[in-house]
């Protein structure tokens, strides 16, 4: 672990598109993946994060710095998370959920999952397939049958556009 | 983006409200498998953070509407009236008539109970439109309390009824518990007190709570033992009190003259004053205030009164009228977390395989008989 005295230790993180980021160790170890690397003594040079691109990593680091500056007050942390995620579009959220999973950051993972779920809530099935790149593997007959089981849940759904 | 592993989809779907989940079964076969999985359904139902909606019933109980609490948000001080999204008609339901809300409820299930002896009780999931008919009971008694709760140790939903009966010349408050798994009633220890009026129990974290005279009665659904919780000291003389489970907390509301209502929250086994409201609002008539939601992270309480709603900012002790478009003239409401817990044959199948015992189950025909008597 970091030395207890002197200036705070800074880590250098490298995204999979070779961008470098400096971040305080105290903030970076919110990621269990990074913390394990630090504890194993791999943090001397640059920490490569092979599954995260630069744009997403920049966002995650903003979050790490923001949340670790807040004292242990769960309500305040929650409102920071809500605010942090409020202006993110769906693609960014999807990238972040993958990053949070890879970096093993449960608090970010939970918040992003909840945000994605909230965005999805009123969306059509077609929208969900398109945004997640999921292929419809039902035959038309099967799909109609599954839809028929709960047809009342298709009322009040947003029209099938890209928003 | 199809590289999101199914474990992550599962985590996201756990946060999706129940009716949307059912719709998303049609996305692909993998999602249908995730959503239909028994352990997923259980986690979704018991996850307190899954979204809740305000369910509003018209006076005859023939139509239900839902309102997302997100649309109730306000930050702008300049406006005194919030117009929220028009109500969405919810569940064009197969129930001809619901009792007035709130009813006893737990994890997206409602208990449809009746004082009348000739009406059948049922557990109802409005999202799934499923019923579980509760087997009949000897009715030679006076019903004083009801409840519906979940015991995680046995993964079982339990219906509770408390009746005032005469036993050996003494009035006692007999408690019976019906297990949805077993399909049978059994008698447990007597309730230590009666209640000021026929009350639905409030479910929170494995226990049911009723407001009694000088304390709150708690029934632990695992041990099936009663406990008495004292009221806050120095309460003065409220003319009425009630308990609710709001925002994951037990809330005691005390009503005083001059339209004042005090809300107390149970925190670490002690009552903590949460809010005081009413003086300066309203016009001297009684407006049947009832807290219906507590938004903990926003520090707001949502209150129902005779003709609408207030949103109370606790810290600033400031309340605003909330106007909801398309509200029926007479209505009842409660906050309700939806779930996709099945109650029909699929539940019976699960019961059979997990308990390994043979028992009599009422199938769809039972639902019909329930509908007939409503």
PDB file of N, CA and C in Angstrom, chain A residues 75 78 90-91 94 97-98 101 109-111 113-114 116-118 120-125 128-129 131-138 142-143 146-147 149-150 152-157, chain B residues 1-5 8-9 11-13 15-20 22-32 51 53 68 70 85 88-92 126-129 296-298:
ATOM      1  N   UNK A  75     -25.936   9.577   1.793  1.00  0.00           N
ATOM      2  CA  UNK A  75     -26.921  10.401   1.081  1.00  0.00           C
ATOM      3  C   UNK A  75     -26.228  11.369   0.123  1.00  0.00           C
ATOM      4  N   UNK A  78     -24.810   9.540  -2.788  1.00  0.00           N
ATOM      5  CA  UNK A  78     -25.868   9.171  -3.725  1.00  0.00           C
ATOM      6  C   UNK A  78     -26.245  10.360  -4.595  1.00  0.00           C
ATOM      7  N   UNK A  90     -26.919   7.327 -23.515  1.00  0.00           N
ATOM      8  CA  UNK A  90     -27.030   5.884 -23.319  1.00  0.00           C
ATOM      9  C   UNK A  90     -25.738   5.144 -23.682  1.00  0.00           C
ATOM     10  N   UNK A  91     -25.088   5.570 -24.760  1.00  0.00           N
ATOM     11  CA  UNK A  91     -23.855   4.889 -25.189  1.00  0.00           C
ATOM     12  C   UNK A  91     -22.774   5.015 -24.113  1.00  0.00           C
ATOM     13  N   UNK A  94     -23.551   2.726 -21.274  1.00  0.00           N
ATOM     14  CA  UNK A  94     -23.256   1.324 -21.589  1.00  0.00           C
ATOM     15  C   UNK A  94     -21.751   1.065 -21.508  1.00  0.00           C
ATOM     16  N   UNK A  97     -20.802   0.934 -17.775  1.00  0.00           N
ATOM     17  CA  UNK A  97     -21.181  -0.266 -17.030  1.00  0.00           C
ATOM     18  C   UNK A  97     -20.134  -1.363 -17.278  1.00  0.00           C
ATOM     19  N   UNK A  98     -19.636  -1.419 -18.518  1.00  0.00           N
ATOM     20  CA  UNK A  98     -18.580  -2.393 -18.824  1.00  0.00           C
ATOM     21  C   UNK A  98     -17.290  -2.041 -18.071  1.00  0.00           C
ATOM     22  N   UNK A 101     -17.577  -2.730 -14.383  1.00  0.00           N
ATOM     23  CA  UNK A 101     -17.497  -4.165 -14.152  1.00  0.00           C
ATOM     24  C   UNK A 101     -16.041  -4.640 -14.215  1.00  0.00           C
ATOM     25  N   UNK A 109     -20.995   0.657 -10.450  1.00  0.00           N
ATOM     26  CA  UNK A 109     -21.747  -0.383 -11.157  1.00  0.00           C
ATOM     27  C   UNK A 109     -23.237  -0.301 -10.809  1.00  0.00           C
ATOM     28  N   UNK A 110     -23.527  -0.227  -9.510  1.00  0.00           N
ATOM     29  CA  UNK A 110     -24.927  -0.169  -9.075  1.00  0.00           C
ATOM     30  C   UNK A 110     -25.610   1.084  -9.605  1.00  0.00           C
ATOM     31  N   UNK A 111     -24.906   2.203  -9.505  1.00  0.00           N
ATOM     32  CA  UNK A 111     -25.517   3.471  -9.921  1.00  0.00           C
ATOM     33  C   UNK A 111     -25.764   3.482 -11.431  1.00  0.00           C
ATOM     34  N   UNK A 113     -26.088   0.856 -13.459  1.00  0.00           N
ATOM     35  CA  UNK A 113     -27.152  -0.119 -13.766  1.00  0.00           C
ATOM     36  C   UNK A 113     -28.520   0.495 -13.512  1.00  0.00           C
ATOM     37  N   UNK A 114     -28.638   1.167 -12.383  1.00  0.00           N
ATOM     38  CA  UNK A 114     -29.923   1.772 -12.033  1.00  0.00           C
ATOM     39  C   UNK A 114     -30.300   2.851 -13.040  1.00  0.00           C
ATOM     40  N   UNK A 116     -29.290   3.076 -16.220  1.00  0.00           N
ATOM     41  CA  UNK A 116     -29.664   2.440 -17.491  1.00  0.00           C
ATOM     42  C   UNK A 116     -31.086   1.887 -17.394  1.00  0.00           C
ATOM     43  N   UNK A 117     -31.391   1.260 -16.275  1.00  0.00           N
ATOM     44  CA  UNK A 117     -32.730   0.696 -16.078  1.00  0.00           C
ATOM     45  C   UNK A 117     -33.779   1.797 -16.149  1.00  0.00           C
ATOM     46  N   UNK A 118     -33.452   2.944 -15.558  1.00  0.00           N
ATOM     47  CA  UNK A 118     -34.386   4.066 -15.561  1.00  0.00           C
ATOM     48  C   UNK A 118     -34.619   4.582 -16.989  1.00  0.00           C
ATOM     49  N   UNK A 120     -34.308   2.814 -19.702  1.00  0.00           N
ATOM     50  CA  UNK A 120     -35.002   1.768 -20.459  1.00  0.00           C
ATOM     51  C   UNK A 120     -36.495   1.683 -20.157  1.00  0.00           C
ATOM     52  N   UNK A 121     -36.858   2.126 -18.960  1.00  0.00           N
ATOM     53  CA  UNK A 121     -38.181   1.827 -18.409  1.00  0.00           C
ATOM     54  C   UNK A 121     -39.341   1.993 -19.394  1.00  0.00           C
ATOM     55  N   UNK A 122     -39.387   3.123 -20.083  1.00  0.00           N
ATOM     56  CA  UNK A 122     -40.530   3.412 -20.950  1.00  0.00           C
ATOM     57  C   UNK A 122     -40.227   3.105 -22.414  1.00  0.00           C
ATOM     58  N   UNK A 123     -39.074   2.478 -22.667  1.00  0.00           N
ATOM     59  CA  UNK A 123     -38.673   2.286 -24.054  1.00  0.00           C
ATOM     60  C   UNK A 123     -39.291   1.024 -24.647  1.00  0.00           C
ATOM     61  N   UNK A 124     -39.331   1.032 -25.978  1.00  0.00           N
ATOM     62  CA  UNK A 124     -39.912  -0.113 -26.683  1.00  0.00           C
ATOM     63  C   UNK A 124     -38.882  -1.239 -26.765  1.00  0.00           C
ATOM     64  N   UNK A 125     -39.378  -2.409 -27.096  1.00  0.00           N
ATOM     65  CA  UNK A 125     -38.514  -3.573 -27.273  1.00  0.00           C
ATOM     66  C   UNK A 125     -37.520  -3.321 -28.407  1.00  0.00           C
ATOM     67  N   UNK A 128     -34.605  -1.136 -27.312  1.00  0.00           N
ATOM     68  CA  UNK A 128     -33.653  -1.870 -26.464  1.00  0.00           C
ATOM     69  C   UNK A 128     -32.744  -2.758 -27.318  1.00  0.00           C
ATOM     70  N   UNK A 129     -33.350  -3.448 -28.280  1.00  0.00           N
ATOM     71  CA  UNK A 129     -32.553  -4.312 -29.163  1.00  0.00           C
ATOM     72  C   UNK A 129     -31.514  -3.496 -29.917  1.00  0.00           C
ATOM     73  N   UNK A 131     -30.250  -0.440 -29.269  1.00  0.00           N
ATOM     74  CA  UNK A 131     -29.239   0.219 -28.445  1.00  0.00           C
ATOM     75  C   UNK A 131     -28.221  -0.767 -27.887  1.00  0.00           C
ATOM     76  N   UNK A 132     -28.662  -1.954 -27.540  1.00  0.00           N
ATOM     77  CA  UNK A 132     -27.728  -2.946 -27.007  1.00  0.00           C
ATOM     78  C   UNK A 132     -27.140  -3.828 -28.107  1.00  0.00           C
ATOM     79  N   UNK A 133     -27.578  -3.628 -29.336  1.00  0.00           N
ATOM     80  CA  UNK A 133     -27.108  -4.473 -30.423  1.00  0.00           C
ATOM     81  C   UNK A 133     -27.494  -5.934 -30.226  1.00  0.00           C
ATOM     82  N   UNK A 134     -28.718  -6.145 -29.788  1.00  0.00           N
ATOM     83  CA  UNK A 134     -29.179  -7.520 -29.544  1.00  0.00           C
ATOM     84  C   UNK A 134     -29.987  -7.998 -30.748  1.00  0.00           C
ATOM     85  N   UNK A 135     -29.677  -9.197 -31.184  1.00  0.00           N
ATOM     86  CA  UNK A 135     -30.403  -9.758 -32.315  1.00  0.00           C
ATOM     87  C   UNK A 135     -31.675 -10.425 -31.821  1.00  0.00           C
ATOM     88  N   UNK A 136     -32.772 -10.181 -32.517  1.00  0.00           N
ATOM     89  CA  UNK A 136     -34.030 -10.827 -32.182  1.00  0.00           C
ATOM     90  C   UNK A 136     -33.982 -12.277 -32.667  1.00  0.00           C
ATOM     91  N   UNK A 137     -33.904 -13.231 -31.736  1.00  0.00           N
ATOM     92  CA  UNK A 137     -33.796 -14.626 -32.152  1.00  0.00           C
ATOM     93  C   UNK A 137     -35.127 -15.377 -32.052  1.00  0.00           C
ATOM     94  N   UNK A 138     -36.218 -14.622 -31.946  1.00  0.00           N
ATOM     95  CA  UNK A 138     -37.532 -15.260 -31.978  1.00  0.00           C
ATOM     96  C   UNK A 138     -38.021 -15.356 -33.424  1.00  0.00           C
ATOM     97  N   UNK A 142     -43.218 -17.017 -32.482  1.00  0.00           N
ATOM     98  CA  UNK A 142     -42.785 -17.083 -31.074  1.00  0.00           C
ATOM     99  C   UNK A 142     -42.905 -15.714 -30.412  1.00  0.00           C
ATOM    100  N   UNK A 143     -42.460 -14.689 -31.137  1.00  0.00           N
ATOM    101  CA  UNK A 143     -42.492 -13.352 -30.561  1.00  0.00           C
ATOM    102  C   UNK A 143     -43.922 -12.929 -30.248  1.00  0.00           C
ATOM    103  N   UNK A 146     -45.055 -14.726 -27.071  1.00  0.00           N
ATOM    104  CA  UNK A 146     -44.481 -14.183 -25.835  1.00  0.00           C
ATOM    105  C   UNK A 146     -45.143 -12.847 -25.505  1.00  0.00           C
ATOM    106  N   UNK A 147     -45.364 -12.047 -26.551  1.00  0.00           N
ATOM    107  CA  UNK A 147     -45.986 -10.736 -26.366  1.00  0.00           C
ATOM    108  C   UNK A 147     -47.411 -10.892 -25.832  1.00  0.00           C
ATOM    109  N   UNK A 149     -48.561 -13.051 -23.876  1.00  0.00           N
ATOM    110  CA  UNK A 149     -48.609 -13.421 -22.450  1.00  0.00           C
ATOM    111  C   UNK A 149     -48.799 -12.205 -21.545  1.00  0.00           C
ATOM    112  N   UNK A 150     -48.191 -11.100 -21.933  1.00  0.00           N
ATOM    113  CA  UNK A 150     -48.244  -9.912 -21.068  1.00  0.00           C
ATOM    114  C   UNK A 150     -48.570  -8.693 -21.903  1.00  0.00           C
ATOM    115  N   UNK A 152     -50.650  -6.355 -21.830  1.00  0.00           N
ATOM    116  CA  UNK A 152     -50.969  -5.074 -21.192  1.00  0.00           C
ATOM    117  C   UNK A 152     -49.717  -4.245 -20.880  1.00  0.00           C
ATOM    118  N   UNK A 153     -48.551  -4.909 -20.857  1.00  0.00           N
ATOM    119  CA  UNK A 153     -47.344  -4.151 -20.544  1.00  0.00           C
ATOM    120  C   UNK A 153     -46.810  -3.390 -21.757  1.00  0.00           C
ATOM    121  N   UNK A 154     -47.453  -3.532 -22.898  1.00  0.00           N
ATOM    122  CA  UNK A 154     -47.022  -2.796 -24.083  1.00  0.00           C
ATOM    123  C   UNK A 154     -47.778  -1.485 -24.243  1.00  0.00           C
ATOM    124  N   UNK A 155     -48.680  -1.197 -23.303  1.00  0.00           N
ATOM    125  CA  UNK A 155     -49.410   0.067 -23.348  1.00  0.00           C
ATOM    126  C   UNK A 155     -48.551   1.165 -22.727  1.00  0.00           C
ATOM    127  N   UNK A 156     -48.706   2.372 -23.237  1.00  0.00           N
ATOM    128  CA  UNK A 156     -48.015   3.519 -22.640  1.00  0.00           C
ATOM    129  C   UNK A 156     -46.523   3.520 -22.861  1.00  0.00           C
ATOM    130  N   UNK A 157     -46.051   2.817 -23.878  1.00  0.00           N
ATOM    131  CA  UNK A 157     -44.626   2.763 -24.172  1.00  0.00           C
ATOM    132  C   UNK A 157     -44.292   3.855 -25.183  1.00  0.00           C
TER     133      UNK A 157
ATOM    134  N   UNK B   1     -22.257  -3.128 -29.155  1.00  0.00           N
ATOM    135  CA  UNK B   1     -22.495  -3.144 -27.708  1.00  0.00           C
ATOM    136  C   UNK B   1     -23.051  -4.479 -27.227  1.00  0.00           C
ATOM    137  N   UNK B   2     -23.197  -5.407 -28.191  1.00  0.00           N
ATOM    138  CA  UNK B   2     -23.734  -6.705 -27.802  1.00  0.00           C
ATOM    139  C   UNK B   2     -22.706  -7.492 -26.989  1.00  0.00           C
ATOM    140  N   UNK B   3     -21.536  -6.855 -26.728  1.00  0.00           N
ATOM    141  CA  UNK B   3     -20.523  -7.542 -25.936  1.00  0.00           C
ATOM    142  C   UNK B   3     -20.781  -7.426 -24.427  1.00  0.00           C
ATOM    143  N   UNK B   4     -21.924  -6.870 -24.046  1.00  0.00           N
ATOM    144  CA  UNK B   4     -22.258  -6.836 -22.618  1.00  0.00           C
ATOM    145  C   UNK B   4     -22.610  -8.255 -22.175  1.00  0.00           C
ATOM    146  N   UNK B   5     -21.876  -8.780 -21.202  1.00  0.00           N
ATOM    147  CA  UNK B   5     -22.160 -10.162 -20.791  1.00  0.00           C
ATOM    148  C   UNK B   5     -23.502 -10.281 -20.078  1.00  0.00           C
ATOM    149  N   UNK B   8     -24.127  -8.886 -16.627  1.00  0.00           N
ATOM    150  CA  UNK B   8     -24.380  -7.444 -16.499  1.00  0.00           C
ATOM    151  C   UNK B   8     -25.813  -7.101 -16.880  1.00  0.00           C
ATOM    152  N   UNK B   9     -26.316  -7.766 -17.910  1.00  0.00           N
ATOM    153  CA  UNK B   9     -27.728  -7.554 -18.254  1.00  0.00           C
ATOM    154  C   UNK B   9     -28.617  -7.913 -17.063  1.00  0.00           C
ATOM    155  N   UNK B  11     -27.885  -7.716 -13.918  1.00  0.00           N
ATOM    156  CA  UNK B  11     -27.797  -6.645 -12.918  1.00  0.00           C
ATOM    157  C   UNK B  11     -28.650  -5.445 -13.307  1.00  0.00           C
ATOM    158  N   UNK B  12     -28.621  -5.105 -14.596  1.00  0.00           N
ATOM    159  CA  UNK B  12     -29.417  -3.965 -15.060  1.00  0.00           C
ATOM    160  C   UNK B  12     -30.906  -4.292 -14.949  1.00  0.00           C
ATOM    161  N   UNK B  13     -31.266  -5.480 -15.399  1.00  0.00           N
ATOM    162  CA  UNK B  13     -32.694  -5.846 -15.405  1.00  0.00           C
ATOM    163  C   UNK B  13     -33.268  -5.926 -13.994  1.00  0.00           C
ATOM    164  N   UNK B  15     -33.007  -3.820 -11.879  1.00  0.00           N
ATOM    165  CA  UNK B  15     -33.449  -2.473 -11.514  1.00  0.00           C
ATOM    166  C   UNK B  15     -34.630  -1.999 -12.348  1.00  0.00           C
ATOM    167  N   UNK B  16     -35.031  -2.777 -13.328  1.00  0.00           N
ATOM    168  CA  UNK B  16     -36.110  -2.358 -14.216  1.00  0.00           C
ATOM    169  C   UNK B  16     -37.457  -2.654 -13.558  1.00  0.00           C
ATOM    170  N   UNK B  17     -38.401  -1.709 -13.606  1.00  0.00           N
ATOM    171  CA  UNK B  17     -39.703  -1.956 -12.986  1.00  0.00           C
ATOM    172  C   UNK B  17     -40.412  -3.168 -13.596  1.00  0.00           C
ATOM    173  N   UNK B  18     -41.311  -3.736 -12.797  1.00  0.00           N
ATOM    174  CA  UNK B  18     -41.897  -5.028 -13.131  1.00  0.00           C
ATOM    175  C   UNK B  18     -42.610  -5.058 -14.482  1.00  0.00           C
ATOM    176  N   UNK B  19     -43.440  -4.047 -14.766  1.00  0.00           N
ATOM    177  CA  UNK B  19     -44.209  -4.144 -16.011  1.00  0.00           C
ATOM    178  C   UNK B  19     -43.297  -4.030 -17.233  1.00  0.00           C
ATOM    179  N   UNK B  20     -42.228  -3.212 -17.112  1.00  0.00           N
ATOM    180  CA  UNK B  20     -41.282  -3.121 -18.229  1.00  0.00           C
ATOM    181  C   UNK B  20     -40.526  -4.437 -18.411  1.00  0.00           C
ATOM    182  N   UNK B  22     -41.620  -7.435 -17.958  1.00  0.00           N
ATOM    183  CA  UNK B  22     -42.450  -8.394 -18.693  1.00  0.00           C
ATOM    184  C   UNK B  22     -42.391  -8.088 -20.186  1.00  0.00           C
ATOM    185  N   UNK B  23     -42.397  -6.792 -20.509  1.00  0.00           N
ATOM    186  CA  UNK B  23     -42.319  -6.399 -21.917  1.00  0.00           C
ATOM    187  C   UNK B  23     -40.989  -6.841 -22.518  1.00  0.00           C
ATOM    188  N   UNK B  24     -39.906  -6.698 -21.734  1.00  0.00           N
ATOM    189  CA  UNK B  24     -38.574  -6.997 -22.260  1.00  0.00           C
ATOM    190  C   UNK B  24     -38.305  -8.501 -22.392  1.00  0.00           C
ATOM    191  N   UNK B  25     -39.236  -9.322 -21.945  1.00  0.00           N
ATOM    192  CA  UNK B  25     -39.119 -10.760 -22.224  1.00  0.00           C
ATOM    193  C   UNK B  25     -39.095 -11.015 -23.722  1.00  0.00           C
ATOM    194  N   UNK B  26     -39.650 -10.078 -24.497  1.00  0.00           N
ATOM    195  CA  UNK B  26     -39.716 -10.290 -25.942  1.00  0.00           C
ATOM    196  C   UNK B  26     -38.467  -9.787 -26.663  1.00  0.00           C
ATOM    197  N   UNK B  27     -37.491  -9.233 -25.928  1.00  0.00           N
ATOM    198  CA  UNK B  27     -36.279  -8.726 -26.588  1.00  0.00           C
ATOM    199  C   UNK B  27     -35.531  -9.870 -27.268  1.00  0.00           C
ATOM    200  N   UNK B  28     -35.247 -10.928 -26.532  1.00  0.00           N
ATOM    201  CA  UNK B  28     -34.588 -12.100 -27.109  1.00  0.00           C
ATOM    202  C   UNK B  28     -34.750 -13.268 -26.136  1.00  0.00           C
ATOM    203  N   UNK B  29     -34.384 -14.442 -26.577  1.00  0.00           N
ATOM    204  CA  UNK B  29     -34.584 -15.633 -25.743  1.00  0.00           C
ATOM    205  C   UNK B  29     -33.730 -15.591 -24.483  1.00  0.00           C
ATOM    206  N   UNK B  30     -32.523 -15.030 -24.601  1.00  0.00           N
ATOM    207  CA  UNK B  30     -31.640 -14.970 -23.422  1.00  0.00           C
ATOM    208  C   UNK B  30     -32.262 -14.093 -22.328  1.00  0.00           C
ATOM    209  N   UNK B  31     -32.849 -12.973 -22.739  1.00  0.00           N
ATOM    210  CA  UNK B  31     -33.480 -12.101 -21.743  1.00  0.00           C
ATOM    211  C   UNK B  31     -34.692 -12.774 -21.122  1.00  0.00           C
ATOM    212  N   UNK B  32     -35.450 -13.497 -21.928  1.00  0.00           N
ATOM    213  CA  UNK B  32     -36.613 -14.201 -21.387  1.00  0.00           C
ATOM    214  C   UNK B  32     -36.160 -15.217 -20.333  1.00  0.00           C
ATOM    215  N   UNK B  51     -37.785   0.164  -8.592  1.00  0.00           N
ATOM    216  CA  UNK B  51     -38.585   1.382  -8.562  1.00  0.00           C
ATOM    217  C   UNK B  51     -40.007   1.126  -8.083  1.00  0.00           C
ATOM    218  N   UNK B  53     -44.007   2.750  -7.764  1.00  0.00           N
ATOM    219  CA  UNK B  53     -44.894   3.723  -8.380  1.00  0.00           C
ATOM    220  C   UNK B  53     -46.016   4.053  -7.412  1.00  0.00           C
ATOM    221  N   UNK B  68     -45.112   7.667 -11.804  1.00  0.00           N
ATOM    222  CA  UNK B  68     -43.728   7.475 -11.395  1.00  0.00           C
ATOM    223  C   UNK B  68     -43.325   8.577 -10.426  1.00  0.00           C
ATOM    224  N   UNK B  70     -40.558   9.838 -10.039  1.00  0.00           N
ATOM    225  CA  UNK B  70     -39.608  10.762 -10.681  1.00  0.00           C
ATOM    226  C   UNK B  70     -40.304  12.020 -11.169  1.00  0.00           C
ATOM    227  N   UNK B  85     -46.813  14.447 -14.681  1.00  0.00           N
ATOM    228  CA  UNK B  85     -47.216  13.771 -15.912  1.00  0.00           C
ATOM    229  C   UNK B  85     -48.627  13.220 -15.769  1.00  0.00           C
ATOM    230  N   UNK B  88     -50.905   7.332 -16.015  1.00  0.00           N
ATOM    231  CA  UNK B  88     -50.901   6.249 -16.985  1.00  0.00           C
ATOM    232  C   UNK B  88     -51.882   5.202 -16.494  1.00  0.00           C
ATOM    233  N   UNK B  89     -52.746   4.802 -17.362  1.00  0.00           N
ATOM    234  CA  UNK B  89     -53.663   3.734 -16.962  1.00  0.00           C
ATOM    235  C   UNK B  89     -52.856   2.459 -16.795  1.00  0.00           C
ATOM    236  N   UNK B  90     -53.027   1.868 -15.689  1.00  0.00           N
ATOM    237  CA  UNK B  90     -52.186   0.740 -15.336  1.00  0.00           C
ATOM    238  C   UNK B  90     -53.039  -0.521 -15.350  1.00  0.00           C
ATOM    239  N   UNK B  91     -52.482  -1.565 -15.834  1.00  0.00           N
ATOM    240  CA  UNK B  91     -53.123  -2.855 -15.670  1.00  0.00           C
ATOM    241  C   UNK B  91     -54.629  -2.792 -15.902  1.00  0.00           C
ATOM    242  N   UNK B  92     -55.039  -2.747 -17.130  1.00  0.00           N
ATOM    243  CA  UNK B  92     -56.485  -2.817 -17.372  1.00  0.00           C
ATOM    244  C   UNK B  92     -56.917  -4.139 -16.761  1.00  0.00           C
ATOM    245  N   UNK B 126     -50.891  -7.236  -9.180  1.00  0.00           N
ATOM    246  CA  UNK B 126     -51.533  -6.464 -10.246  1.00  0.00           C
ATOM    247  C   UNK B 126     -50.706  -6.403 -11.526  1.00  0.00           C
ATOM    248  N   UNK B 127     -49.378  -6.495 -11.418  1.00  0.00           N
ATOM    249  CA  UNK B 127     -48.556  -6.438 -12.629  1.00  0.00           C
ATOM    250  C   UNK B 127     -48.714  -7.730 -13.427  1.00  0.00           C
ATOM    251  N   UNK B 128     -48.676  -8.853 -12.727  1.00  0.00           N
ATOM    252  CA  UNK B 128     -48.805 -10.149 -13.396  1.00  0.00           C
ATOM    253  C   UNK B 128     -50.268 -10.497 -13.657  1.00  0.00           C
ATOM    254  N   UNK B 129     -51.180  -9.788 -13.003  1.00  0.00           N
ATOM    255  CA  UNK B 129     -52.605 -10.100 -13.043  1.00  0.00           C
ATOM    256  C   UNK B 129     -52.845 -11.544 -12.601  1.00  0.00           C
ATOM    257  N   UNK B 296     -36.040   9.649   0.931  1.00  0.00           N
ATOM    258  CA  UNK B 296     -34.986   9.855   1.907  1.00  0.00           C
ATOM    259  C   UNK B 296     -33.860  10.734   1.368  1.00  0.00           C
ATOM    260  N   UNK B 297     -33.365  10.410   0.153  1.00  0.00           N
ATOM    261  CA  UNK B 297     -32.194  11.141  -0.331  1.00  0.00           C
ATOM    262  C   UNK B 297     -32.536  12.590  -0.662  1.00  0.00           C
ATOM    263  N   UNK B 298     -33.802  12.861  -0.954  1.00  0.00           N
ATOM    264  CA  UNK B 298     -34.185  14.242  -1.249  1.00  0.00           C
ATOM    265  C   UNK B 298     -34.694  14.962  -0.001  1.00  0.00           C
TER     266      UNK B 298
END
